PDB file of C-alpha atoms and ligand atoms in Angstrom:
ATOM      1  CA  MET A   1     -23.291   1.345   2.120  1.00  0.00           C
ATOM      2  CA  ALA A   2     -20.115   3.306   2.945  1.00  0.00           C
ATOM      3  CA  LEU A   3     -16.716   1.610   3.038  1.00  0.00           C
ATOM      4  CA  GLU A   4     -15.871   0.586   6.584  1.00  0.00           C
ATOM      5  CA  CYS A   5     -12.789  -1.152   8.086  1.00  0.00           C
ATOM      6  CA  VAL A   6     -13.516  -3.207  11.175  1.00  0.00           C
ATOM      7  CA  PRO A   7     -10.359  -4.154  13.139  1.00  0.00           C
ATOM      8  CA  LEU A   8     -10.026  -7.907  13.738  1.00  0.00           C
ATOM      9  CA  SER A   9      -7.636  -7.937  16.693  1.00  0.00           C
ATOM     10  CA  ASP A  10      -5.191  -5.796  18.647  1.00  0.00           C
ATOM     11  CA  ALA A  11      -2.349  -7.342  16.651  1.00  0.00           C
ATOM     12  CA  LEU A  12      -3.302  -6.511  13.054  1.00  0.00           C
ATOM     13  CA  GLY A  13      -5.960  -7.020  10.412  1.00  0.00           C
ATOM     14  CA  ALA A  14      -9.292  -5.462   9.483  1.00  0.00           C
ATOM     15  CA  GLU A  15     -12.352  -6.640   7.622  1.00  0.00           C
ATOM     16  CA  VAL A  16     -13.402  -4.315   4.809  1.00  0.00           C
ATOM     17  CA  ARG A  17     -17.157  -3.883   4.467  1.00  0.00           C
ATOM     18  CA  GLY A  18     -19.232  -1.831   2.067  1.00  0.00           C
ATOM     19  CA  LEU A  19     -16.919  -2.320  -0.921  1.00  0.00           C
ATOM     20  CA  ASP A  20     -17.623  -4.500  -3.945  1.00  0.00           C
ATOM     21  CA  PRO A  21     -14.222  -5.530  -5.348  1.00  0.00           C
ATOM     22  CA  ARG A  22     -15.894  -6.563  -8.639  1.00  0.00           C
ATOM     23  CA  ARG A  23     -16.501  -2.883  -9.427  1.00  0.00           C
ATOM     24  CA  PRO A  24     -13.843  -0.240 -10.139  1.00  0.00           C
ATOM     25  CA  VAL A  25     -12.409   1.194  -6.917  1.00  0.00           C
ATOM     26  CA  SER A  26     -11.353   4.826  -7.251  1.00  0.00           C
ATOM     27  CA  GLY A  27     -11.379   8.244  -5.563  1.00  0.00           C
ATOM     28  CA  PRO A  28     -11.901   8.344  -1.778  1.00  0.00           C
ATOM     29  CA  ASP A  29     -12.634   4.578  -1.595  1.00  0.00           C
ATOM     30  CA  ARG A  30      -9.256   3.810  -3.170  1.00  0.00           C
ATOM     31  CA  GLU A  31      -7.466   6.221  -0.833  1.00  0.00           C
ATOM     32  CA  MET A  32      -9.247   4.785   2.198  1.00  0.00           C
ATOM     33  CA  LEU A  33      -8.456   1.222   1.177  1.00  0.00           C
ATOM     34  CA  ILE A  34      -4.741   1.947   0.720  1.00  0.00           C
ATOM     35  CA  ALA A  35      -4.620   3.892   4.010  1.00  0.00           C
ATOM     36  CA  ALA A  36      -6.332   0.946   5.780  1.00  0.00           C
ATOM     37  CA  TRP A  37      -3.847  -1.518   4.264  1.00  0.00           C
ATOM     38  CA  ARG A  38      -0.969   0.623   5.582  1.00  0.00           C
ATOM     39  CA  GLU A  39      -2.526   0.900   9.027  1.00  0.00           C
ATOM     40  CA  HIS A  40      -3.976  -2.591   9.577  1.00  0.00           C
ATOM     41  CA  LEU A  41      -1.439  -4.477   7.376  1.00  0.00           C
ATOM     42  CA  VAL A  42      -3.956  -7.227   6.504  1.00  0.00           C
ATOM     43  CA  LEU A  43      -7.345  -6.549   4.894  1.00  0.00           C
ATOM     44  CA  ILE A  44     -10.052  -9.169   4.486  1.00  0.00           C
ATOM     45  CA  LEU A  45     -13.034  -8.929   2.136  1.00  0.00           C
ATOM     46  CA  ARG A  46     -15.684 -11.639   2.397  1.00  0.00           C
ATOM     47  CA  GLY A  47     -18.387 -12.943   0.125  1.00  0.00           C
ATOM     48  CA  HIS A  48     -17.347 -11.601  -3.279  1.00  0.00           C
ATOM     49  CA  ALA A  49     -16.401 -14.340  -5.762  1.00  0.00           C
ATOM     50  CA  LEU A  50     -14.022 -12.846  -8.323  1.00  0.00           C
ATOM     51  CA  THR A  51     -13.143 -13.961 -11.834  1.00  0.00           C
ATOM     52  CA  ASP A  52      -9.426 -13.859 -12.602  1.00  0.00           C
ATOM     53  CA  ALA A  53      -9.872 -10.648 -14.579  1.00  0.00           C
ATOM     54  CA  GLN A  54     -11.758  -9.057 -11.646  1.00  0.00           C
ATOM     55  CA  LEU A  55      -9.090 -10.199  -9.197  1.00  0.00           C
ATOM     56  CA  ILE A  56      -6.376  -8.615 -11.340  1.00  0.00           C
ATOM     57  CA  ALA A  57      -8.333  -5.361 -11.697  1.00  0.00           C
ATOM     58  CA  PHE A  58      -8.892  -5.206  -7.932  1.00  0.00           C
ATOM     59  CA  CYS A  59      -5.210  -5.901  -7.193  1.00  0.00           C
ATOM     60  CA  ARG A  60      -4.208  -2.997  -9.452  1.00  0.00           C
ATOM     61  CA  VAL A  61      -5.779  -0.643  -6.896  1.00  0.00           C
ATOM     62  CA  PHE A  62      -2.628  -1.317  -4.846  1.00  0.00           C
ATOM     63  CA  GLY A  63      -0.108  -1.089  -7.718  1.00  0.00           C
ATOM     64  CA  GLU A  64       1.363  -2.980 -10.611  1.00  0.00           C
ATOM     65  CA  LEU A  65       1.303  -6.783 -10.429  1.00  0.00           C
ATOM     66  CA  ASP A  66       4.545  -8.661  -9.828  1.00  0.00           C
ATOM     67  CA  PRO A  67       4.732 -11.970 -11.705  1.00  0.00           C
ATOM     68  CA  PRO A  68       4.873 -15.167  -9.632  1.00  0.00           C
ATOM     69  CA  GLY A  69       8.204 -16.839  -8.923  1.00  0.00           C
ATOM     70  CA  PRO A  70       9.490 -19.547 -11.281  1.00  0.00           C
ATOM     71  CA  ASN A  71       6.824 -22.194 -11.846  1.00  0.00           C
ATOM     72  CA  PRO A  72       8.052 -25.638 -10.688  1.00  0.00           C
ATOM     73  CA  TYR A  73       6.417 -27.254 -13.763  1.00  0.00           C
ATOM     74  CA  GLY A  74       7.902 -24.821 -16.292  1.00  0.00           C
ATOM     75  CA  ALA A  75       4.670 -23.062 -17.392  1.00  0.00           C
ATOM     76  CA  PRO A  76       2.180 -20.729 -15.637  1.00  0.00           C
ATOM     77  CA  PHE A  77      -0.687 -22.512 -13.879  1.00  0.00           C
ATOM     78  CA  LEU A  78      -3.171 -20.138 -15.549  1.00  0.00           C
ATOM     79  CA  SER A  79      -2.022 -19.726 -19.133  1.00  0.00           C
ATOM     80  CA  GLU A  80      -4.525 -16.903 -19.803  1.00  0.00           C
ATOM     81  CA  PHE A  81      -3.492 -15.029 -16.656  1.00  0.00           C
ATOM     82  CA  PRO A  82       0.243 -15.667 -16.133  1.00  0.00           C
ATOM     83  CA  GLU A  83       0.378 -12.762 -13.657  1.00  0.00           C
ATOM     84  CA  LEU A  84      -1.630 -14.936 -11.235  1.00  0.00           C
ATOM     85  CA  ASN A  85      -0.384 -17.965  -9.350  1.00  0.00           C
ATOM     86  CA  VAL A  86      -2.429 -20.918  -8.112  1.00  0.00           C
ATOM     87  CA  ILE A  87      -1.937 -22.332  -4.625  1.00  0.00           C
ATOM     88  CA  SER A  88      -3.562 -25.738  -4.514  1.00  0.00           C
ATOM     89  CA  ASN A  89      -3.194 -29.385  -3.607  1.00  0.00           C
ATOM     90  CA  VAL A  90      -5.516 -30.505  -6.430  1.00  0.00           C
ATOM     91  CA  VAL A  91      -4.120 -32.868  -9.036  1.00  0.00           C
ATOM     92  CA  GLN A  92      -6.065 -33.078 -12.289  1.00  0.00           C
ATOM     93  CA  ASP A  93      -5.276 -35.688 -14.947  1.00  0.00           C
ATOM     94  CA  GLY A  94      -2.077 -36.474 -13.073  1.00  0.00           C
ATOM     95  CA  LYS A  95      -0.939 -32.825 -13.070  1.00  0.00           C
ATOM     96  CA  PRO A  96      -0.981 -30.432 -10.094  1.00  0.00           C
ATOM     97  CA  ILE A  97      -3.150 -27.383 -10.862  1.00  0.00           C
ATOM     98  CA  GLY A  98      -1.197 -25.287  -8.337  1.00  0.00           C
ATOM     99  CA  GLY A  99       1.729 -25.163  -5.942  1.00  0.00           C
ATOM    100  CA  LEU A 100       2.465 -25.827  -2.246  1.00  0.00           C
ATOM    101  CA  GLY A 101       0.402 -29.035  -1.867  1.00  0.00           C
ATOM    102  CA  ALA A 102      -1.453 -29.698   1.404  1.00  0.00           C
ATOM    103  CA  GLY A 103       1.449 -29.455   3.845  1.00  0.00           C
ATOM    104  CA  GLU A 104       2.391 -26.735   6.278  1.00  0.00           C
ATOM    105  CA  ALA A 105       3.969 -23.553   4.903  1.00  0.00           C
ATOM    106  CA  VAL A 106       6.243 -22.132   7.607  1.00  0.00           C
ATOM    107  CA  TRP A 107       6.350 -18.439   8.574  1.00  0.00           C
ATOM    108  CA  HIS A 108       7.690 -16.362   5.701  1.00  0.00           C
ATOM    109  CA  ALA A 109       7.307 -13.289   3.553  1.00  0.00           C
ATOM    110  CA  ASP A 110       6.994 -13.832  -0.200  1.00  0.00           C
ATOM    111  CA  MET A 111       9.867 -13.618  -2.632  1.00  0.00           C
ATOM    112  CA  THR A 112      12.144 -11.665  -0.338  1.00  0.00           C
ATOM    113  CA  TYR A 113      15.012 -13.439  -2.085  1.00  0.00           C
ATOM    114  CA  GLN A 114      14.544 -10.747  -4.784  1.00  0.00           C
ATOM    115  CA  ASP A 115      16.292  -7.363  -4.508  1.00  0.00           C
ATOM    116  CA  VAL A 116      12.876  -5.682  -4.729  1.00  0.00           C
ATOM    117  CA  PRO A 117      10.346  -8.013  -3.084  1.00  0.00           C
ATOM    118  CA  PRO A 118       6.582  -7.594  -3.637  1.00  0.00           C
ATOM    119  CA  LYS A 119       5.026  -5.041  -1.288  1.00  0.00           C
ATOM    120  CA  ALA A 120       1.727  -6.911  -1.003  1.00  0.00           C
ATOM    121  CA  GLY A 121       0.355 -10.413  -1.355  1.00  0.00           C
ATOM    122  CA  VAL A 122      -3.234 -11.264  -2.297  1.00  0.00           C
ATOM    123  CA  LEU A 123      -5.093 -14.566  -1.959  1.00  0.00           C
ATOM    124  CA  HIS A 124      -8.595 -15.262  -3.262  1.00  0.00           C
ATOM    125  CA  ALA A 125     -10.353 -18.453  -2.140  1.00  0.00           C
ATOM    126  CA  LEU A 126     -12.122 -20.567  -4.778  1.00  0.00           C
ATOM    127  CA  GLU A 127     -12.363 -23.867  -2.870  1.00  0.00           C
ATOM    128  CA  VAL A 128     -11.529 -24.450   0.790  1.00  0.00           C
ATOM    129  CA  PRO A 129     -11.382 -27.491   3.086  1.00  0.00           C
ATOM    130  CA  ASP A 130     -13.807 -27.717   6.033  1.00  0.00           C
ATOM    131  CA  SER A 131     -10.902 -27.668   8.442  1.00  0.00           C
ATOM    132  CA  GLY A 132      -7.174 -26.930   8.298  1.00  0.00           C
ATOM    133  CA  GLY A 133      -5.457 -24.724   5.746  1.00  0.00           C
ATOM    134  CA  ASP A 134      -5.911 -21.586   7.879  1.00  0.00           C
ATOM    135  CA  THR A 135      -3.465 -18.800   7.034  1.00  0.00           C
ATOM    136  CA  HIS A 136      -1.812 -16.921   9.911  1.00  0.00           C
ATOM    137  CA  PHE A 137      -0.444 -13.382   9.660  1.00  0.00           C
ATOM    138  CA  ALA A 138       2.018 -11.785  12.103  1.00  0.00           C
ATOM    139  CA  ASN A 139       2.782  -8.093  12.586  1.00  0.00           C
ATOM    140  CA  MET A 140       6.525  -7.439  12.316  1.00  0.00           C
ATOM    141  CA  VAL A 141       6.197  -3.781  13.336  1.00  0.00           C
ATOM    142  CA  ALA A 142       4.825  -4.871  16.710  1.00  0.00           C
ATOM    143  CA  ALA A 143       7.436  -7.625  16.895  1.00  0.00           C
ATOM    144  CA  TYR A 144      10.237  -5.109  16.385  1.00  0.00           C
ATOM    145  CA  ASP A 145       8.742  -2.579  18.837  1.00  0.00           C
ATOM    146  CA  THR A 146       8.624  -5.156  21.627  1.00  0.00           C
ATOM    147  CA  LEU A 147      12.106  -6.611  21.181  1.00  0.00           C
ATOM    148  CA  PRO A 148      14.399  -6.114  24.181  1.00  0.00           C
ATOM    149  CA  GLY A 149      16.690  -3.082  23.682  1.00  0.00           C
ATOM    150  CA  GLY A 150      19.800  -5.266  23.724  1.00  0.00           C
ATOM    151  CA  ILE A 151      18.540  -7.346  20.800  1.00  0.00           C
ATOM    152  CA  LYS A 152      17.565  -4.214  18.857  1.00  0.00           C
ATOM    153  CA  GLU A 153      21.123  -2.942  19.285  1.00  0.00           C
ATOM    154  CA  GLN A 154      22.499  -6.223  17.976  1.00  0.00           C
ATOM    155  CA  ILE A 155      20.354  -6.255  14.834  1.00  0.00           C
ATOM    156  CA  ASP A 156      19.670  -2.622  13.900  1.00  0.00           C
ATOM    157  CA  ASP A 157      22.439  -2.416  11.291  1.00  0.00           C
ATOM    158  CA  ARG A 158      22.604  -6.069  10.309  1.00  0.00           C
ATOM    159  CA  ILE A 159      22.065  -7.499   6.834  1.00  0.00           C
ATOM    160  CA  LEU A 160      20.299 -10.821   6.304  1.00  0.00           C
ATOM    161  CA  VAL A 161      20.620 -13.242   3.393  1.00  0.00           C
ATOM    162  CA  HIS A 162      17.166 -14.410   2.159  1.00  0.00           C
ATOM    163  CA  ASP A 163      17.207 -17.911   0.703  1.00  0.00           C
ATOM    164  CA  ALA A 164      16.265 -18.149  -2.973  1.00  0.00           C
ATOM    165  CA  ALA A 165      16.735 -21.904  -3.230  1.00  0.00           C
ATOM    166  CA  HIS A 166      13.596 -23.156  -1.437  1.00  0.00           C
ATOM    167  CA  ASN A 167       9.888 -22.317  -1.541  1.00  0.00           C
ATOM    168  CA  SER A 168       7.760 -21.866   1.575  1.00  0.00           C
ATOM    169  CA  ALA A 169       6.927 -25.571   1.627  1.00  0.00           C
ATOM    170  CA  GLY A 170      10.687 -26.210   1.907  1.00  0.00           C
ATOM    171  CA  GLN A 171      10.948 -27.667  -1.620  1.00  0.00           C
ATOM    172  CA  LEU A 172      14.120 -27.005  -3.596  1.00  0.00           C
ATOM    173  CA  ARG A 173      13.434 -24.713  -6.557  1.00  0.00           C
ATOM    174  CA  LYS A 174      14.502 -25.757 -10.054  1.00  0.00           C
ATOM    175  CA  GLY A 175      18.098 -24.823 -10.870  1.00  0.00           C
ATOM    176  CA  TYR A 176      19.344 -24.703  -7.251  1.00  0.00           C
ATOM    177  CA  ASP A 177      21.505 -27.137  -5.263  1.00  0.00           C
ATOM    178  CA  GLU A 178      21.112 -27.913  -1.564  1.00  0.00           C
ATOM    179  CA  THR A 179      23.743 -26.144   0.550  1.00  0.00           C
ATOM    180  CA  THR A 180      24.758 -27.136   4.047  1.00  0.00           C
ATOM    181  CA  ASP A 181      26.651 -23.932   4.868  1.00  0.00           C
ATOM    182  CA  VAL A 182      24.316 -20.944   5.364  1.00  0.00           C
ATOM    183  CA  ARG A 183      27.148 -18.578   4.359  1.00  0.00           C
ATOM    184  CA  GLN A 184      26.647 -19.964   0.834  1.00  0.00           C
ATOM    185  CA  THR A 185      22.868 -19.411   0.794  1.00  0.00           C
ATOM    186  CA  PRO A 186      21.900 -17.806  -2.533  1.00  0.00           C
ATOM    187  CA  GLY A 187      19.497 -14.848  -2.459  1.00  0.00           C
ATOM    188  CA  ALA A 188      19.044 -11.129  -1.857  1.00  0.00           C
ATOM    189  CA  ARG A 189      20.576  -9.298   1.091  1.00  0.00           C
ATOM    190  CA  HIS A 190      18.281  -6.942   2.990  1.00  0.00           C
ATOM    191  CA  PRO A 191      18.445  -5.009   6.280  1.00  0.00           C
ATOM    192  CA  LEU A 192      17.155  -7.204   9.110  1.00  0.00           C
ATOM    193  CA  VAL A 193      15.266  -4.156  10.374  1.00  0.00           C
ATOM    194  CA  ARG A 194      13.539  -2.082   7.713  1.00  0.00           C
ATOM    195  CA  THR A 195      11.934   1.352   7.916  1.00  0.00           C
ATOM    196  CA  ASP A 196       8.667   1.694   6.052  1.00  0.00           C
ATOM    197  CA  PRO A 197       9.027   4.788   3.830  1.00  0.00           C
ATOM    198  CA  ASP A 198       5.254   5.413   3.909  1.00  0.00           C
ATOM    199  CA  THR A 199       4.801   5.367   7.666  1.00  0.00           C
ATOM    200  CA  GLY A 200       8.329   5.751   9.092  1.00  0.00           C
ATOM    201  CA  ARG A 201       7.686   2.647  11.211  1.00  0.00           C
ATOM    202  CA  LYS A 202      10.471   0.142  11.796  1.00  0.00           C
ATOM    203  CA  ALA A 203       9.744  -3.541  11.263  1.00  0.00           C
ATOM    204  CA  LEU A 204      11.610  -6.791  11.596  1.00  0.00           C
ATOM    205  CA  PHE A 205      12.289  -8.150   8.132  1.00  0.00           C
ATOM    206  CA  PRO A 206      13.340 -11.749   8.757  1.00  0.00           C
ATOM    207  CA  GLY A 207      12.071 -13.345   5.489  1.00  0.00           C
ATOM    208  CA  ARG A 208      12.074 -16.998   6.475  1.00  0.00           C
ATOM    209  CA  ARG A 209      14.080 -18.957   9.012  1.00  0.00           C
ATOM    210  CA  PRO A 210      15.502 -21.934   7.061  1.00  0.00           C
ATOM    211  CA  HIS A 211      18.872 -21.208   5.400  1.00  0.00           C
ATOM    212  CA  ALA A 212      18.950 -17.559   6.590  1.00  0.00           C
ATOM    213  CA  TYR A 213      22.285 -15.990   7.547  1.00  0.00           C
ATOM    214  CA  ILE A 214      23.256 -12.696   9.201  1.00  0.00           C
ATOM    215  CA  VAL A 215      26.154 -11.381   7.141  1.00  0.00           C
ATOM    216  CA  GLY A 216      29.473 -11.005   8.946  1.00  0.00           C
ATOM    217  CA  LEU A 217      28.654 -13.178  11.971  1.00  0.00           C
ATOM    218  CA  ALA A 218      30.102 -16.595  12.735  1.00  0.00           C
ATOM    219  CA  VAL A 219      27.551 -19.225  11.723  1.00  0.00           C
ATOM    220  CA  GLU A 220      26.853 -20.189  15.378  1.00  0.00           C
ATOM    221  CA  GLU A 221      26.299 -16.522  16.330  1.00  0.00           C
ATOM    222  CA  SER A 222      24.004 -15.963  13.359  1.00  0.00           C
ATOM    223  CA  GLU A 223      22.001 -19.098  14.182  1.00  0.00           C
ATOM    224  CA  ALA A 224      21.679 -18.152  17.862  1.00  0.00           C
ATOM    225  CA  LEU A 225      20.556 -14.588  17.121  1.00  0.00           C
ATOM    226  CA  LEU A 226      18.110 -15.737  14.452  1.00  0.00           C
ATOM    227  CA  ASP A 227      16.628 -18.270  16.871  1.00  0.00           C
ATOM    228  CA  VAL A 228      16.004 -15.502  19.427  1.00  0.00           C
ATOM    229  CA  ILE A 229      14.438 -13.223  16.808  1.00  0.00           C
ATOM    230  CA  TRP A 230      12.227 -15.944  15.355  1.00  0.00           C
ATOM    231  CA  GLN A 231      11.046 -17.158  18.730  1.00  0.00           C
ATOM    232  CA  HIS A 232       9.931 -13.590  19.444  1.00  0.00           C
ATOM    233  CA  ALA A 233       8.473 -12.900  15.961  1.00  0.00           C
ATOM    234  CA  ALA A 234       6.361 -16.068  16.100  1.00  0.00           C
ATOM    235  CA  GLU A 235       4.713 -15.256  19.451  1.00  0.00           C
ATOM    236  CA  PRO A 236       0.912 -15.614  19.141  1.00  0.00           C
ATOM    237  CA  ARG A 237       0.326 -12.072  20.466  1.00  0.00           C
ATOM    238  CA  PHE A 238       1.512 -10.607  17.139  1.00  0.00           C
ATOM    239  CA  ALA A 239      -0.677 -12.833  14.955  1.00  0.00           C
ATOM    240  CA  ILE A 240      -4.160 -13.563  13.668  1.00  0.00           C
ATOM    241  CA  ALA A 241      -5.417 -16.771  12.040  1.00  0.00           C
ATOM    242  CA  HIS A 242      -7.697 -16.550   9.028  1.00  0.00           C
ATOM    243  CA  HIS A 243     -10.148 -19.415   8.564  1.00  0.00           C
ATOM    244  CA  TRP A 244     -11.069 -19.298   4.884  1.00  0.00           C
ATOM    245  CA  ARG A 245     -14.518 -19.214   3.350  1.00  0.00           C
ATOM    246  CA  VAL A 246     -15.101 -19.455  -0.386  1.00  0.00           C
ATOM    247  CA  ALA A 247     -14.975 -15.965  -2.002  1.00  0.00           C
ATOM    248  CA  ASP A 248     -12.722 -14.440   0.669  1.00  0.00           C
ATOM    249  CA  THR A 249      -9.988 -12.105  -0.555  1.00  0.00           C
ATOM    250  CA  VAL A 250      -7.058 -11.216   1.700  1.00  0.00           C
ATOM    251  CA  ILE A 251      -4.483  -8.508   0.938  1.00  0.00           C
ATOM    252  CA  TRP A 252      -1.488  -8.177   3.224  1.00  0.00           C
ATOM    253  CA  ASN A 253       1.588  -5.989   3.489  1.00  0.00           C
ATOM    254  CA  ASN A 254       4.354  -8.393   2.513  1.00  0.00           C
ATOM    255  CA  LEU A 255       7.110  -6.166   3.931  1.00  0.00           C
ATOM    256  CA  CYS A 256       5.629  -5.700   7.435  1.00  0.00           C
ATOM    257  CA  VAL A 257       3.860  -9.058   7.857  1.00  0.00           C
ATOM    258  CA  LEU A 258       4.869 -12.721   7.911  1.00  0.00           C
ATOM    259  CA  HIS A 259       2.410 -15.447   7.008  1.00  0.00           C
ATOM    260  CA  ARG A 260       2.218 -19.181   7.411  1.00  0.00           C
ATOM    261  CA  ARG A 261      -0.315 -21.851   6.514  1.00  0.00           C
ATOM    262  CA  ASP A 262      -1.613 -24.823   8.488  1.00  0.00           C
ATOM    263  CA  PRO A 263      -1.545 -28.215   6.773  1.00  0.00           C
ATOM    264  CA  PHE A 264      -4.871 -29.787   5.775  1.00  0.00           C
ATOM    265  CA  ASP A 265      -6.271 -33.148   4.699  1.00  0.00           C
ATOM    266  CA  SER A 266      -4.727 -33.892   1.322  1.00  0.00           C
ATOM    267  CA  SER A 267      -7.921 -35.577   0.130  1.00  0.00           C
ATOM    268  CA  ALA A 268      -9.836 -32.288   0.576  1.00  0.00           C
ATOM    269  CA  ARG A 269      -9.680 -29.620  -2.145  1.00  0.00           C
ATOM    270  CA  ARG A 270      -8.184 -26.195  -1.562  1.00  0.00           C
ATOM    271  CA  VAL A 271      -7.835 -23.805  -4.525  1.00  0.00           C
ATOM    272  CA  MET A 272      -6.606 -20.230  -4.114  1.00  0.00           C
ATOM    273  CA  HIS A 273      -5.702 -17.735  -6.817  1.00  0.00           C
ATOM    274  CA  ARG A 274      -2.923 -15.473  -5.826  1.00  0.00           C
ATOM    275  CA  ALA A 275      -1.371 -12.211  -6.913  1.00  0.00           C
ATOM    276  CA  GLN A 276       1.331  -9.963  -5.610  1.00  0.00           C
ATOM    277  CA  ILE A 277       1.989  -6.267  -5.992  1.00  0.00           C
ATOM    278  CA  LYS A 278       5.394  -5.007  -7.148  1.00  0.00           C
ATOM    279  CA  GLY A 279       7.536  -3.321  -4.530  1.00  0.00           C
ATOM    280  CA  ASP A 280       8.449   0.309  -5.171  1.00  0.00           C
ATOM    281  CA  HIS A 281      12.130   0.159  -4.299  1.00  0.00           C
ATOM    282  CA  PRO A 282      14.826  -1.926  -2.590  1.00  0.00           C
ATOM    283  CA  VAL A 283      14.242  -2.642   1.092  1.00  0.00           C
ATOM    284  CA  THR A 284      15.684   0.086   3.346  1.00  0.00           C
TER     285      THR A 284
HETATM  286  C1  SIN B   1       1.612 -18.879   0.838  1.00  0.00           C
HETATM  287  O1  SIN B   1       2.371 -19.253   1.708  1.00  0.00           O
HETATM  288  O2  SIN B   1       1.922 -17.971   0.085  1.00  0.00           O
HETATM  289  C2  SIN B   1       0.267 -19.536   0.692  1.00  0.00           C
HETATM  290  C3  SIN B   1      -0.555 -19.325   1.890  1.00  0.00           C
HETATM  291  C4  SIN B   1      -1.801 -20.150   1.846  1.00  0.00           C
HETATM  292  O3  SIN B   1      -1.891 -21.127   1.085  1.00  0.00           O
HETATM  293  O4  SIN B   1      -2.706 -19.842   2.614  1.00  0.00           O
END
């Protein structure tokens, strides 16, 4: 069966069919997959359970792996595969087997508090709850394109501070203090509007809302402008929701897409193995 990408919505996303991610992906299939990831921004493969080694090999189709952020418990969740992260609410023998728990994860892109953030995120589902825990993805190219001209003018040359102190569940990372003044937010500074070097397309690059700050503006002005941008970026017309099945793999463009996760029943089990692909250069 030939590789086929079936669009999932007008906003973004495609399901990849006719490709077995457990086997080496090379030649025209590799080129087609990367081209589809650039075009559709989110790719979904269903029904292929992957071992950790197979997941890593598949991720390498898109580039070198970027290690996870600092582990809140001081050691990788998967000692044999430290390049993978575990996202889970499961607690075994009194110890969480992964991060982020069962709560909501608000809209964000991953690790944008780094000078060179990962260009792609990958999640592979090992165990999923019957309901809840859906992951939503929003297209920031479309969000930028549809901003009113006056807002574009206000943000085109602006730099945003991306908070390094909290994870996407809002928990304070080890080694950081809470700050109440967003001008003191620690983290990388990136253009609020980035141009994708591969496609030339402009995209909003808002990272995450809490603790963000637009450099050079009064705090009230920064807050007001960020509220307008986030209200727009989070409009449902730019987004899809992914309801997980075991053995799904999702790869998204971390620099053109935001994601968020619905909360789920904490007594249900959800286990995802996760990788990210190193960015090629600083955000421009
Ligand atoms: C994340 O925010 O990176 C995790 C998303 C998810 O658990 O679906």
